[in-house]
Short mmCIF file of C-alpha atoms in Angstrom, two decimals:
data_model
loop_
_atom_site.label_atom_id
_atom_site.label_comp_id
_atom_site.label_asym_id
_atom_site.label_seq_id
_atom_site.Cartn_x
_atom_site.Cartn_y
_atom_site.Cartn_z
CA UNK A 1 19.71 -15.50 -17.54
CA UNK A 2 17.98 -16.73 -14.37
CA UNK A 3 19.27 -19.89 -12.69
CA UNK A 4 15.61 -20.80 -12.23
CA UNK A 5 14.83 -20.76 -15.95
CA UNK A 6 12.82 -23.84 -16.77
CA UNK A 7 12.00 -24.43 -13.11
CA UNK A 8 8.34 -24.58 -12.13
CA UNK A 9 6.92 -21.42 -10.52
CA UNK A 10 5.70 -23.45 -7.53
CA UNK A 11 9.25 -24.67 -6.78
CA UNK A 12 10.63 -21.14 -7.14
CA UNK A 13 7.81 -19.90 -4.92
CA UNK A 14 8.70 -22.39 -2.19
CA UNK A 15 12.36 -21.39 -2.43
CA UNK A 16 11.39 -17.71 -2.20
CA UNK A 17 9.22 -18.28 0.86
CA UNK A 18 12.01 -20.19 2.63
CA UNK A 19 14.53 -17.52 1.58
CA UNK A 20 12.32 -14.78 3.02
CA UNK A 21 11.94 -16.55 6.34
CA UNK A 22 15.68 -17.30 6.55
CA UNK A 23 16.52 -13.64 5.88
CA UNK A 24 14.11 -12.53 8.60
CA UNK A 25 15.30 -14.97 11.25
CA UNK A 26 18.92 -14.34 10.30
CA UNK A 27 18.44 -10.59 10.73
CA UNK A 28 16.62 -11.14 14.02
CA UNK A 29 19.50 -13.25 15.35
CA UNK A 30 22.11 -10.72 14.19
CA UNK A 31 20.25 -7.83 15.82
CA UNK A 32 19.79 -9.71 19.09
CA UNK A 33 23.51 -10.49 19.17
CA UNK A 34 25.05 -7.16 18.10
CA UNK A 35 22.28 -4.55 18.72
CA UNK A 36 23.21 -2.29 15.79
CA UNK A 37 20.14 -0.49 14.42
CA UNK A 38 21.06 -1.29 10.83
CA UNK A 39 20.93 -5.02 11.69
CA UNK A 40 17.29 -4.84 12.80
CA UNK A 41 15.00 -7.21 10.84
CA UNK A 42 13.01 -4.31 9.43
CA UNK A 43 16.22 -3.00 7.82
CA UNK A 44 18.39 -6.02 7.11
CA UNK A 45 15.76 -8.56 6.01
CA UNK A 46 14.30 -6.48 3.12
CA UNK A 47 17.78 -5.55 1.90
CA UNK A 48 18.84 -9.19 1.97
CA UNK A 49 15.70 -10.34 0.16
CA UNK A 50 15.95 -7.66 -2.54
CA UNK A 51 19.63 -8.47 -3.06
CA UNK A 52 18.95 -12.19 -3.45
CA UNK A 53 16.00 -11.63 -5.78
CA UNK A 54 18.19 -9.45 -8.02
CA UNK A 55 21.26 -11.68 -7.75
CA UNK A 56 19.35 -14.87 -8.55
CA UNK A 57 17.13 -13.09 -11.10
CA UNK A 58 13.95 -14.46 -9.53
CA UNK A 59 10.83 -13.31 -11.44
CA UNK A 60 8.56 -11.31 -9.14
CA UNK A 61 5.42 -13.36 -9.95
CA UNK A 62 7.35 -16.49 -8.94
CA UNK A 63 8.64 -14.81 -5.77
CA UNK A 64 5.08 -13.90 -4.72
CA UNK A 65 3.72 -17.36 -5.63
CA UNK A 66 3.80 -18.40 -1.95
CA UNK A 67 5.46 -15.51 -0.12
CA UNK A 68 2.29 -13.42 -0.50
CA UNK A 69 0.89 -15.66 2.25
CA UNK A 70 3.06 -13.71 4.70
CA UNK A 71 1.24 -10.52 3.68
CA UNK A 72 -2.13 -12.20 4.21
CA UNK A 73 -1.09 -12.86 7.81
CA UNK A 74 -1.42 -9.11 8.48
CA UNK A 75 -5.19 -9.52 8.73
CA UNK A 76 -5.19 -12.04 11.62
CA UNK A 77 -2.38 -9.98 13.16
CA UNK A 78 -4.88 -7.16 13.67
CA UNK A 79 -7.15 -9.50 15.61
CA UNK A 80 -4.17 -10.67 17.67
CA UNK A 81 -3.76 -7.08 18.93
CA UNK A 82 -6.67 -7.84 21.26
CA UNK A 83 -4.35 -10.02 23.34
CA UNK A 84 -2.02 -7.26 24.66
CA UNK A 85 -5.04 -5.01 25.24
CA UNK A 86 -6.59 -7.65 27.48
CA UNK A 87 -3.30 -8.60 29.12
CA UNK A 88 -2.39 -5.01 29.99
CA UNK A 89 -5.91 -3.85 30.92
CA UNK A 90 -4.66 -2.88 34.37
CA UNK A 91 -2.22 -0.44 32.80
CA UNK A 92 -5.00 1.03 30.65
CA UNK A 93 -7.09 1.56 33.76
CA UNK A 94 -4.11 3.08 35.59
CA UNK A 95 -3.06 5.56 32.89
CA UNK A 96 -6.16 6.30 30.77
CA UNK A 97 -5.33 10.00 30.37
CA UNK A 98 -1.73 9.42 29.27
CA UNK A 99 -2.74 6.82 26.71
CA UNK A 100 -5.65 8.92 25.44
CA UNK A 101 -3.47 12.01 25.02
CA UNK A 102 -0.80 9.93 23.26
CA UNK A 103 -3.35 8.53 20.82
CA UNK A 104 -5.13 11.85 20.11
CA UNK A 105 -2.00 13.94 19.67
CA UNK A 106 -0.18 11.16 17.85
CA UNK A 107 -3.05 10.88 15.37
CA UNK A 108 -3.45 14.62 14.79
CA UNK A 109 0.25 15.47 14.66
CA UNK A 110 0.94 12.47 12.42
CA UNK A 111 -1.70 13.56 9.91
CA UNK A 112 -0.76 17.24 10.02
CA UNK A 113 2.97 16.58 9.66
CA UNK A 114 2.39 14.13 6.80
CA UNK A 115 0.08 16.58 5.03
CA UNK A 116 2.56 19.41 5.60
CA UNK A 117 5.40 17.30 4.19
CA UNK A 118 3.41 16.51 1.05
CA UNK A 119 2.76 20.22 0.49
CA UNK A 120 6.27 21.36 1.38
CA UNK A 121 8.03 19.16 -1.17
CA UNK A 122 5.16 19.02 -3.69
CA UNK A 123 4.74 15.26 -3.72
CA UNK A 124 2.82 13.64 -6.59
CA UNK A 125 -0.87 13.04 -5.67
CA UNK A 126 -0.50 9.25 -5.41
CA UNK A 127 2.50 9.56 -3.07
CA UNK A 128 0.95 12.43 -1.10
CA UNK A 129 -2.16 10.39 -0.39
CA UNK A 130 -0.16 7.32 0.55
CA UNK A 131 2.07 9.17 3.01
CA UNK A 132 -0.78 10.45 5.19
CA UNK A 133 -1.08 7.29 7.32
CA UNK A 134 2.64 6.44 7.46
CA UNK A 135 2.75 6.74 11.28
CA UNK A 136 0.44 3.82 12.15
CA UNK A 137 1.20 0.12 12.05
CA UNK A 138 1.12 -1.60 8.65
CA UNK A 139 -2.17 -3.56 9.02
CA UNK A 140 -4.03 -0.40 10.07
CA UNK A 141 -2.24 1.82 7.54
CA UNK A 142 -3.04 -0.44 4.60
CA UNK A 143 -6.69 -0.47 5.61
CA UNK A 144 -6.95 3.29 6.25
CA UNK A 145 -5.01 4.47 3.19
CA UNK A 146 -7.84 3.52 0.82
CA UNK A 147 -10.00 6.26 2.36
CA UNK A 148 -7.36 8.83 1.36
CA UNK A 149 -6.88 7.37 -2.13
CA UNK A 150 -3.44 5.99 -1.30
CA UNK A 151 -1.79 2.86 -2.65
CA UNK A 152 -1.52 0.13 0.04
CA UNK A 153 1.84 -1.20 -1.19
CA UNK A 154 3.33 2.30 -1.31
CA UNK A 155 1.89 3.07 2.11
CA UNK A 156 3.48 -0.08 3.55
CA UNK A 157 6.90 1.08 2.31
CA UNK A 158 6.41 4.55 3.83
CA UNK A 159 5.35 2.97 7.13
CA UNK A 160 8.59 0.99 7.10
CA UNK A 161 10.70 4.10 6.48
CA UNK A 162 8.89 6.04 9.21
CA UNK A 163 9.48 3.31 11.76
CA UNK A 164 13.18 3.04 10.93
CA UNK A 165 13.61 6.82 11.16
CA UNK A 166 11.81 6.91 14.50
CA UNK A 167 14.03 4.14 15.85
CA UNK A 168 17.18 6.01 14.82
CA UNK A 169 16.33 9.51 16.08
CA UNK A 170 14.21 8.77 19.16
CA UNK A 171 16.95 8.81 21.80
CA UNK A 172 18.57 12.10 20.69
CA UNK A 173 15.10 13.68 20.62
CA UNK A 174 14.32 12.36 24.11
CA UNK A 175 17.52 13.92 25.41
CA UNK A 176 16.91 17.21 23.60
CA UNK A 177 13.28 17.46 24.75
CA UNK A 178 14.16 16.15 28.23
CA UNK A 179 11.64 13.32 28.04
CA UNK A 180 12.70 11.07 30.92
CA UNK A 181 9.55 9.20 31.98
CA UNK A 182 8.74 5.71 30.79
CA UNK A 183 5.19 6.79 29.93
CA UNK A 184 6.37 9.71 27.81
CA UNK A 185 8.91 7.64 25.89
CA UNK A 186 6.53 4.75 25.33
CA UNK A 187 3.60 6.90 24.19
CA UNK A 188 5.82 8.92 21.84
CA UNK A 189 7.35 5.86 20.20
CA UNK A 190 4.06 3.99 19.89
CA UNK A 191 2.19 6.93 18.40
CA UNK A 192 4.86 7.98 15.92
CA UNK A 193 6.90 4.90 14.98
CA UNK A 194 4.30 2.10 15.38
CA UNK A 195 5.70 -1.46 15.66
CA UNK A 196 9.34 -0.48 15.20
CA UNK A 197 8.89 2.16 17.89
CA UNK A 198 7.31 -0.39 20.22
CA UNK A 199 10.25 -2.73 19.68
CA UNK A 200 12.69 0.10 20.41
CA UNK A 201 10.68 1.06 23.50
CA UNK A 202 10.91 -2.53 24.76
CA UNK A 203 14.70 -2.27 24.55
CA UNK A 204 14.60 0.88 26.67
CA UNK A 205 12.42 -0.67 29.37
CA UNK A 206 9.52 -3.02 30.06
CA UNK A 207 6.96 -0.34 30.90
CA UNK A 208 8.06 1.75 27.91
CA UNK A 209 7.43 -1.24 25.67
CA UNK A 210 3.97 -1.92 27.08
CA UNK A 211 2.88 1.72 26.82
CA UNK A 212 4.25 1.96 23.27
CA UNK A 213 2.39 -1.20 22.21
CA UNK A 214 -0.91 0.00 23.63
CA UNK A 215 -0.51 3.47 22.14
CA UNK A 216 0.36 1.95 18.76
CA UNK A 217 -2.72 -0.28 18.80
CA UNK A 218 -5.18 2.42 19.85
CA UNK A 219 -3.70 4.95 17.40
CA UNK A 220 -4.09 2.41 14.59
CA UNK A 221 -7.69 1.66 15.54
CA UNK A 222 -8.48 5.38 15.78
CA UNK A 223 -6.90 5.97 12.36
CA UNK A 224 -9.04 3.30 10.68
CA UNK A 225 -12.23 4.58 12.33
CA UNK A 226 -11.61 8.26 11.55
CA UNK A 227 -10.01 7.88 8.10
CA UNK A 228 -13.25 8.66 6.20
CA UNK A 229 -13.66 11.88 8.19
CA UNK A 230 -10.05 13.02 7.87
CA UNK A 231 -9.94 12.19 4.18
CA UNK A 232 -12.37 15.03 3.52
CA UNK A 233 -10.06 17.43 5.36
CA UNK A 234 -6.62 16.41 4.10
CA UNK A 235 -7.26 15.25 0.53
#
C-alpha cells in the first residue's frame, strides 16, 4: 500500500520533482567531495530515485506528473551547446584537423562497434536499433534514434550505460594505448563517452575537458545530420 494513496497526483508530482532534484544535487555534492566514480550523479542519482520510487510505492504516472519537465529541458540544452562552440572558437581554429578526425572516427567507429555488438550477441531488433547511437549525448541520441527505428527512452538508458563505462575504463585504456596528449584524451572521451566523458576529461585537465566538449557536440550534430543516411546501411 502506497503512503501516497488518496493524495492528489499533483502533490505527488511536486514531491517527485523535488526528490529528483535533491537526489541529483546530493550525488553531485558527494562526488565532488569523495571523487569515487560510483558516486557520480549519473550513477548515484538514478539509483537513489529508483530506490525511493520503489520504497515509497510512487505510481509512475504520478512521478512523471511534473518531473517530465526535466526531460523537456533536453531540447533547449541542445541550443545551449552553441555557447561553448562560440566561447572556444579559437581552439577550433587552432586544432581543426584533430577535432575533425575525432568526430569522423568517433562517429564511424561508434556506429560500427554498436552494429557489431548487436550482431555478435543477437540483440532483439528493438534493442539493436536503439543501441546504434549510444555513443552520442542524450539530446542528439534521442533525436537520431528515430531514423534507425530505435526507442528514445531505451536509447537514453544505453547512452547512460555507455558514458559510465567510458568513465570507468578510460584511464586504463589511455595507459595501455599510450595516449598521453590532452588532445588525444579529450577527443577520445568526447567522441565515445559524450557528456560523462567530457566531465571525466575536465577532471583530467582543462584542455582535455574543452576538447572533449567540442568533440562531443560536433559528433552529436554529425550523428543527427547523417542518421537518415546511416540508417539505410546499418538497419
